[in-house]
PDB file of C-alpha atoms and ligand atoms in Angstrom:
ATOM      1  CA  MET A  30     124.842  70.767 140.710  1.00 57.00           C
ATOM      2  CA  THR A  31     123.627  69.535 137.386  1.00 50.00           C
ATOM      3  CA  GLN A  32     125.764  71.420 134.868  1.00 54.00           C
ATOM      4  CA  PRO A  33     128.943  69.748 133.596  1.00 47.00           C
ATOM      5  CA  PRO A  34     132.157  70.772 135.352  1.00 49.00           C
ATOM      6  CA  PRO A  35     134.106  73.515 133.582  1.00 49.00           C
ATOM      7  CA  LEU A  36     137.428  71.668 133.558  1.00 53.00           C
ATOM      8  CA  ARG A  37     138.939  68.421 134.704  1.00 64.00           C
ATOM      9  CA  VAL A  38     141.138  68.922 137.719  1.00 63.00           C
ATOM     10  CA  SER A  39     143.329  65.850 137.230  1.00 57.00           C
ATOM     11  CA  GLN A  40     145.897  67.175 134.810  1.00 55.00           C
ATOM     12  CA  PRO A  41     149.651  66.720 135.153  1.00 55.00           C
ATOM     13  CA  HIS A  42     150.903  68.789 138.120  1.00 54.00           C
ATOM     14  CA  VAL A  43     147.366  69.706 139.179  1.00 56.00           C
ATOM     15  CA  GLN A  44     146.188  67.608 142.055  1.00 86.00           C
ATOM     16  CA  MET A  45     143.304  67.743 144.403  1.00 92.00           C
ATOM     17  CA  LEU A  46     141.869  65.517 147.047  1.00 95.00           C
ATOM     18  CA  CYS A  47     138.518  65.987 148.813  1.00 97.00           C
ATOM     19  CA  LEU A  48     137.591  64.923 152.318  1.00 98.00           C
ATOM     20  CA  ALA A  49     133.904  64.175 152.847  1.00 98.00           C
ATOM     21  CA  GLY A  50     132.092  63.040 155.974  1.00 98.00           C
ATOM     22  CA  PHE A  51     129.540  63.978 158.569  1.00 98.00           C
ATOM     23  CA  MET A  52     129.930  66.762 161.130  1.00 96.00           C
ATOM     24  CA  GLY A  53     132.656  65.822 163.605  1.00 96.00           C
ATOM     25  CA  SER A  54     134.365  63.336 161.284  1.00 97.00           C
ATOM     26  CA  GLY A  55     137.625  65.297 161.389  1.00 97.00           C
ATOM     27  CA  LYS A  56     137.690  66.760 157.877  1.00 98.00           C
ATOM     28  CA  THR A  57     139.358  70.010 158.920  1.00 97.00           C
ATOM     29  CA  THR A  58     141.827  68.504 161.401  1.00 97.00           C
ATOM     30  CA  VAL A  59     142.818  65.582 159.174  1.00 98.00           C
ATOM     31  CA  GLY A  60     142.868  67.790 156.076  1.00 98.00           C
ATOM     32  CA  THR A  61     145.222  70.306 157.693  1.00 98.00           C
ATOM     33  CA  LEU A  62     147.633  67.570 158.784  1.00 97.00           C
ATOM     34  CA  LEU A  63     147.434  65.717 155.480  1.00 97.00           C
ATOM     35  CA  ALA A  64     148.104  68.871 153.474  1.00 96.00           C
ATOM     36  CA  ARG A  65     151.089  69.629 155.676  1.00 96.00           C
ATOM     37  CA  GLN A  66     152.503  66.136 155.092  1.00 94.00           C
ATOM     38  CA  LEU A  67     152.045  66.423 151.347  1.00 93.00           C
ATOM     39  CA  ALA A  68     153.188  70.051 151.185  1.00 93.00           C
ATOM     40  CA  TRP A  69     149.880  70.847 149.496  1.00 95.00           C
ATOM     41  CA  ARG A  70     147.607  73.767 150.328  1.00 96.00           C
ATOM     42  CA  PHE A  71     144.665  73.121 152.639  1.00 97.00           C
ATOM     43  CA  VAL A  72     141.294  74.670 151.809  1.00 98.00           C
ATOM     44  CA  ASP A  73     138.237  74.440 154.029  1.00 98.00           C
ATOM     45  CA  LEU A  74     135.024  74.861 152.035  1.00 98.00           C
ATOM     46  CA  ASP A  75     133.225  76.247 155.096  1.00 97.00           C
ATOM     47  CA  ASP A  76     135.782  79.097 155.218  1.00 98.00           C
ATOM     48  CA  ARG A  77     135.236  79.833 151.531  1.00 98.00           C
ATOM     49  CA  ILE A  78     131.462  79.904 152.100  1.00 98.00           C
ATOM     50  CA  GLU A  79     131.800  82.308 155.033  1.00 98.00           C
ATOM     51  CA  GLU A  80     134.086  84.557 153.036  1.00 98.00           C
ATOM     52  CA  ALA A  81     131.750  84.578 150.031  1.00 98.00           C
ATOM     53  CA  ALA A  82     128.694  85.344 152.169  1.00 98.00           C
ATOM     54  CA  GLY A  83     130.447  87.784 154.499  1.00 98.00           C
ATOM     55  CA  LEU A  84     128.785  85.929 157.368  1.00 97.00           C
ATOM     56  CA  ARG A  85     129.639  83.088 159.739  1.00 96.00           C
ATOM     57  CA  ILE A  86     127.843  79.819 159.007  1.00 96.00           C
ATOM     58  CA  PRO A  87     125.201  80.179 161.778  1.00 95.00           C
ATOM     59  CA  GLY A  88     124.494  83.686 160.441  1.00 96.00           C
ATOM     60  CA  ILE A  89     124.010  82.361 156.902  1.00 97.00           C
ATOM     61  CA  PHE A  90     121.471  79.807 158.148  1.00 97.00           C
ATOM     62  CA  GLU A  91     119.703  82.395 160.311  1.00 96.00           C
ATOM     63  CA  ARG A  92     119.564  85.272 157.860  1.00 97.00           C
ATOM     64  CA  LEU A  93     119.495  83.581 154.464  1.00 97.00           C
ATOM     65  CA  GLY A  94     118.217  80.069 155.233  1.00 97.00           C
ATOM     66  CA  GLU A  95     119.542  76.621 154.356  1.00 97.00           C
ATOM     67  CA  PRO A  96     118.633  76.667 150.613  1.00 97.00           C
ATOM     68  CA  ALA A  97     120.738  79.836 150.183  1.00 97.00           C
ATOM     69  CA  PHE A  98     123.549  78.207 152.167  1.00 98.00           C
ATOM     70  CA  ARG A  99     123.443  75.165 149.844  1.00 98.00           C
ATOM     71  CA  GLN A 100     123.591  77.406 146.797  1.00 98.00           C
ATOM     72  CA  ILE A 101     126.642  79.273 148.121  1.00 98.00           C
ATOM     73  CA  GLU A 102     128.210  75.922 149.043  1.00 98.00           C
ATOM     74  CA  ALA A 103     127.732  74.538 145.516  1.00 97.00           C
ATOM     75  CA  ASP A 104     129.014  77.776 143.953  1.00 97.00           C
ATOM     76  CA  GLN A 105     132.097  77.784 146.164  1.00 98.00           C
ATOM     77  CA  LEU A 106     132.867  74.149 145.368  1.00 97.00           C
ATOM     78  CA  ARG A 107     132.890  75.046 141.679  1.00 96.00           C
ATOM     79  CA  ALA A 108     134.968  78.145 142.395  1.00 96.00           C
ATOM     80  CA  VAL A 109     137.592  76.128 144.320  1.00 96.00           C
ATOM     81  CA  LEU A 110     137.887  73.636 141.441  1.00 94.00           C
ATOM     82  CA  GLY A 111     138.218  76.462 138.964  1.00 93.00           C
ATOM     83  CA  ARG A 112     140.966  78.102 141.033  1.00 93.00           C
ATOM     84  CA  VAL A 113     142.886  74.830 141.348  1.00 91.00           C
ATOM     85  CA  VAL A 114     142.958  74.448 137.594  1.00 87.00           C
ATOM     86  CA  GLU A 115     143.965  78.079 137.112  1.00 89.00           C
ATOM     87  CA  SER A 116     146.624  78.231 139.831  1.00 90.00           C
ATOM     88  CA  LYS A 117     147.967  74.701 139.206  1.00 84.00           C
ATOM     89  CA  GLU A 118     148.278  74.406 142.962  1.00 90.00           C
ATOM     90  CA  SER A 119     147.735  71.046 144.644  1.00 93.00           C
ATOM     91  CA  ILE A 120     145.147  71.168 147.403  1.00 96.00           C
ATOM     92  CA  VAL A 121     143.420  69.095 150.027  1.00 97.00           C
ATOM     93  CA  LEU A 122     139.822  70.334 150.266  1.00 98.00           C
ATOM     94  CA  ALA A 123     137.683  69.679 153.337  1.00 98.00           C
ATOM     95  CA  LEU A 124     134.043  69.681 152.256  1.00 98.00           C
ATOM     96  CA  GLY A 125     131.252  70.688 154.624  1.00 98.00           C
ATOM     97  CA  GLY A 126     129.286  67.855 156.213  1.00 98.00           C
ATOM     98  CA  GLY A 127     126.438  68.286 153.752  1.00 98.00           C
ATOM     99  CA  THR A 128     128.378  69.112 150.584  1.00 98.00           C
ATOM    100  CA  TYR A 129     128.811  65.573 149.313  1.00 98.00           C
ATOM    101  CA  ALA A 130     125.177  64.775 150.146  1.00 97.00           C
ATOM    102  CA  GLN A 131     123.906  67.503 147.817  1.00 97.00           C
ATOM    103  CA  THR A 132     122.209  66.118 144.749  1.00 95.00           C
ATOM    104  CA  GLY A 133     124.739  65.664 141.971  1.00 95.00           C
ATOM    105  CA  ALA A 134     127.830  66.374 144.104  1.00 97.00           C
ATOM    106  CA  PRO A 135     129.394  62.877 143.854  1.00 96.00           C
ATOM    107  CA  GLU A 136     128.839  62.877 140.083  1.00 96.00           C
ATOM    108  CA  PHE A 137     130.223  66.399 139.771  1.00 95.00           C
ATOM    109  CA  LEU A 138     133.461  65.545 141.599  1.00 96.00           C
ATOM    110  CA  ARG A 139     133.850  62.250 139.732  1.00 94.00           C
ATOM    111  CA  ALA A 140     133.434  63.990 136.383  1.00 94.00           C
ATOM    112  CA  ALA A 141     136.047  66.532 137.442  1.00 93.00           C
ATOM    113  CA  GLY A 142     138.471  63.705 138.283  1.00 92.00           C
ATOM    114  CA  VAL A 143     138.721  64.605 141.975  1.00 94.00           C
ATOM    115  CA  PRO A 144     139.173  61.638 144.337  1.00 94.00           C
ATOM    116  CA  VAL A 145     137.023  61.758 147.469  1.00 96.00           C
ATOM    117  CA  ILE A 146     137.865  60.170 150.807  1.00 97.00           C
ATOM    118  CA  TRP A 147     135.005  59.547 153.212  1.00 98.00           C
ATOM    119  CA  LEU A 148     136.156  60.011 156.801  1.00 98.00           C
ATOM    120  CA  ASP A 149     133.876  57.599 158.576  1.00 98.00           C
ATOM    121  CA  SER A 150     133.286  57.339 162.316  1.00 98.00           C
ATOM    122  CA  PRO A 151     130.528  55.686 164.334  1.00 98.00           C
ATOM    123  CA  VAL A 152     127.658  58.082 164.975  1.00 97.00           C
ATOM    124  CA  GLU A 153     128.353  57.917 168.731  1.00 97.00           C
ATOM    125  CA  VAL A 154     131.859  59.277 168.150  1.00 97.00           C
ATOM    126  CA  LEU A 155     130.518  62.049 165.897  1.00 97.00           C
ATOM    127  CA  LEU A 156     127.911  62.949 168.506  1.00 96.00           C
ATOM    128  CA  ALA A 157     130.441  63.087 171.316  1.00 94.00           C
ATOM    129  CA  ARG A 158     132.707  65.354 169.257  1.00 94.00           C
ATOM    130  CA  CYS A 159     129.914  67.713 168.184  1.00 93.00           C
ATOM    131  CA  MET A 160     128.426  68.007 171.688  1.00 89.00           C
ATOM    132  CA  THR A 161     131.402  70.089 172.754  1.00 86.00           C
ATOM    133  CA  MET A 162     131.488  72.344 169.703  1.00 81.00           C
ATOM    134  CA  THR A 163     129.390  75.334 168.732  1.00 81.00           C
ATOM    135  CA  GLY A 164     128.659  76.957 165.377  1.00 85.00           C
ATOM    136  CA  ARG A 165     126.895  74.030 163.730  1.00 88.00           C
ATOM    137  CA  PRO A 166     123.314  75.028 162.953  1.00 89.00           C
ATOM    138  CA  LEU A 167     122.390  71.488 161.929  1.00 90.00           C
ATOM    139  CA  PHE A 168     123.447  70.061 165.264  1.00 91.00           C
ATOM    140  CA  ARG A 169     120.211  70.555 167.165  1.00 88.00           C
ATOM    141  CA  ASP A 170     119.665  67.418 169.215  1.00 91.00           C
ATOM    142  CA  GLU A 171     120.750  63.791 169.276  1.00 93.00           C
ATOM    143  CA  SER A 172     117.707  62.439 167.508  1.00 95.00           C
ATOM    144  CA  SER A 173     117.843  64.795 164.498  1.00 95.00           C
ATOM    145  CA  PHE A 174     121.633  64.312 164.333  1.00 96.00           C
ATOM    146  CA  ARG A 175     121.224  60.533 164.081  1.00 97.00           C
ATOM    147  CA  THR A 176     118.445  60.889 161.503  1.00 97.00           C
ATOM    148  CA  LEU A 177     120.493  63.220 159.305  1.00 97.00           C
ATOM    149  CA  HIS A 178     123.525  60.941 159.603  1.00 98.00           C
ATOM    150  CA  ALA A 179     121.474  57.931 158.493  1.00 98.00           C
ATOM    151  CA  GLN A 180     119.993  59.908 155.582  1.00 98.00           C
ATOM    152  CA  ARG A 181     123.442  60.928 154.358  1.00 98.00           C
ATOM    153  CA  LEU A 182     125.193  57.556 154.624  1.00 98.00           C
ATOM    154  CA  PRO A 183     124.223  56.462 151.085  1.00 97.00           C
ATOM    155  CA  SER A 184     125.863  59.624 149.734  1.00 97.00           C
ATOM    156  CA  TYR A 185     129.105  59.180 151.674  1.00 98.00           C
ATOM    157  CA  GLN A 186     129.212  55.566 150.511  1.00 97.00           C
ATOM    158  CA  GLN A 187     129.710  56.830 146.972  1.00 97.00           C
ATOM    159  CA  ALA A 188     133.157  58.203 147.885  1.00 97.00           C
ATOM    160  CA  ASP A 189     136.184  56.623 146.222  1.00 96.00           C
ATOM    161  CA  TYR A 190     137.741  55.640 149.546  1.00 96.00           C
ATOM    162  CA  ARG A 191     136.544  55.114 153.105  1.00 97.00           C
ATOM    163  CA  VAL A 192     138.950  55.701 155.969  1.00 97.00           C
ATOM    164  CA  ASP A 193     138.056  55.186 159.628  1.00 98.00           C
ATOM    165  CA  SER A 194     138.427  58.549 161.352  1.00 98.00           C
ATOM    166  CA  SER A 195     137.397  57.605 164.867  1.00 97.00           C
ATOM    167  CA  GLY A 196     140.978  57.559 166.129  1.00 95.00           C
ATOM    168  CA  ASP A 197     143.801  60.034 166.459  1.00 97.00           C
ATOM    169  CA  PRO A 198     143.943  62.414 163.433  1.00 97.00           C
ATOM    170  CA  ALA A 199     147.678  61.762 162.905  1.00 97.00           C
ATOM    171  CA  ARG A 200     146.885  58.056 162.564  1.00 97.00           C
ATOM    172  CA  VAL A 201     144.101  58.830 160.086  1.00 97.00           C
ATOM    173  CA  VAL A 202     146.616  60.746 157.964  1.00 96.00           C
ATOM    174  CA  ALA A 203     149.074  57.869 158.257  1.00 95.00           C
ATOM    175  CA  GLU A 204     146.338  55.484 157.103  1.00 95.00           C
ATOM    176  CA  VAL A 205     145.553  57.655 154.050  1.00 94.00           C
ATOM    177  CA  LEU A 206     149.245  57.608 153.148  1.00 93.00           C
ATOM    178  CA  ARG A 207     149.642  53.898 153.971  1.00 92.00           C
ATOM    179  CA  ARG A 208     146.724  53.008 151.705  1.00 89.00           C
ATOM    180  CA  GLY A 209     148.552  54.629 148.803  1.00 85.00           C
ATOM    181  CA  ILE A 210     145.659  56.946 147.973  1.00 84.00           C
ATOM    182  CA  VAL A 211     148.321  59.568 147.278  1.00 83.00           C
ATOM    183  CA  SER A 212     151.679  58.286 146.148  1.00 64.00           C
ATOM    184  CA  THR A 213     154.660  60.314 147.316  1.00 63.00           C
ATOM    185  CA  SER A 214     157.359  57.931 146.098  1.00 51.00           C
ATOM    186  CA  SER A 215     159.177  60.296 143.744  1.00 46.00           C
ATOM    187  CA  GLY A 216     159.360  63.094 146.259  1.00 48.00           C
ATOM    188  CA  GLU A 217     156.432  64.833 144.588  1.00 52.00           C
ATOM    189  CA  ALA A 218     152.925  63.734 145.571  1.00 55.00           C
ATOM    190  CA  HIS A 219     150.872  61.979 142.888  1.00 52.00           C
ATOM    191  CA  LEU A 220     147.349  60.690 143.116  1.00 51.00           C
ATOM    192  CA  VAL A 221     147.140  57.057 142.194  1.00 47.00           C
ATOM    193  CA  VAL A 222     144.871  56.284 139.288  1.00 42.00           C
ATOM    194  CA  GLU A 223     143.882  52.791 140.330  1.00 42.00           C
ATOM    195  CA  LYS A 224     141.675  52.304 143.352  1.00 46.00           C
ATOM    196  CA  PRO A 225     143.754  50.410 145.934  1.00 45.00           C
ATOM    197  CA  GLN A 226     142.265  47.359 147.601  1.00 45.00           C
ATOM    198  CA  PRO A 227     140.774  48.173 151.034  1.00 51.00           C
TER     199      PRO A 227
HETATM  200  C1  S3P B  31     126.881  71.170 157.629  1.00 95.75           C
HETATM  201  C2  S3P B  31     128.128  70.941 158.163  1.00 95.75           C
HETATM  202  C3  S3P B  31     129.067  72.008 158.485  1.00 95.75           C
HETATM  203  C4  S3P B  31     128.735  73.282 157.702  1.00 95.75           C
HETATM  204  C5  S3P B  31     127.293  73.628 157.855  1.00 95.75           C
HETATM  205  C6  S3P B  31     126.373  72.526 157.331  1.00 95.75           C
HETATM  206  C7  S3P B  31     126.026  70.013 157.302  1.00 95.75           C
HETATM  207  O1  S3P B  31     130.379  71.594 158.159  1.00 95.75           O
HETATM  208  O2  S3P B  31     129.042  73.135 156.339  1.00 95.75           O
HETATM  209  O3  S3P B  31     127.047  73.864 159.225  1.00 95.75           O
HETATM  210  O4  S3P B  31     125.092  70.170 156.501  1.00 95.75           O
HETATM  211  O5  S3P B  31     126.286  68.913 157.837  1.00 95.75           O
HETATM  212  P1  S3P B  31     131.225  70.600 159.128  1.00 95.75           P
HETATM  213  O6  S3P B  31     130.906  69.203 158.741  1.00 95.75           O
HETATM  214  O7  S3P B  31     132.645  70.952 158.811  1.00 95.75           O
HETATM  215  O8  S3P B  31     130.841  70.917 160.524  1.00 95.75           O
END
């Protein structure tokens, strides 16, 4: 992710918000609810990756390997940004757990003018959530999960906003709206330019 972005997303009437965070942080659940509240479209990057590869995520890891997965992930992130600019549709984008930890990803999204919210939960909460779910090739065992989480924290910390996502998803959405990260005062949703105080 080293080339400059093709276009800036933050133009009048073109709005986009990214949700970053580790596996189990609630990106898809919170993103779906948030998009519904804002009347924006919800896009899940993992779905875009699966569609592009014609394979489910475990299949991509198994057959093509993680480096190929990361390449498709980076390509699809660019493609989503390009489509937002073209379609002038406002979207909430849930990144994959590793997307924002890819080299250059925070810089890429910042240069494109896309605000990023880090959905942060204690690693114990993330572990408990992922234990009951399948389809995550990078969830192998507790020890490697904790190690990967610790390795990625410095990346997530580069997000524009941090919101605690350990509670009920509806409350997480309410907190995003309460913090004024997206202003909906005039009936139409607008991203605020200034970073609000935590
Ligand atoms: C990954 C997280 C997954 C998915 C892939 C790789 C990661 O997304 O992109 O399995 O590197 O942490 P979720 O965080 O939505 O599970």
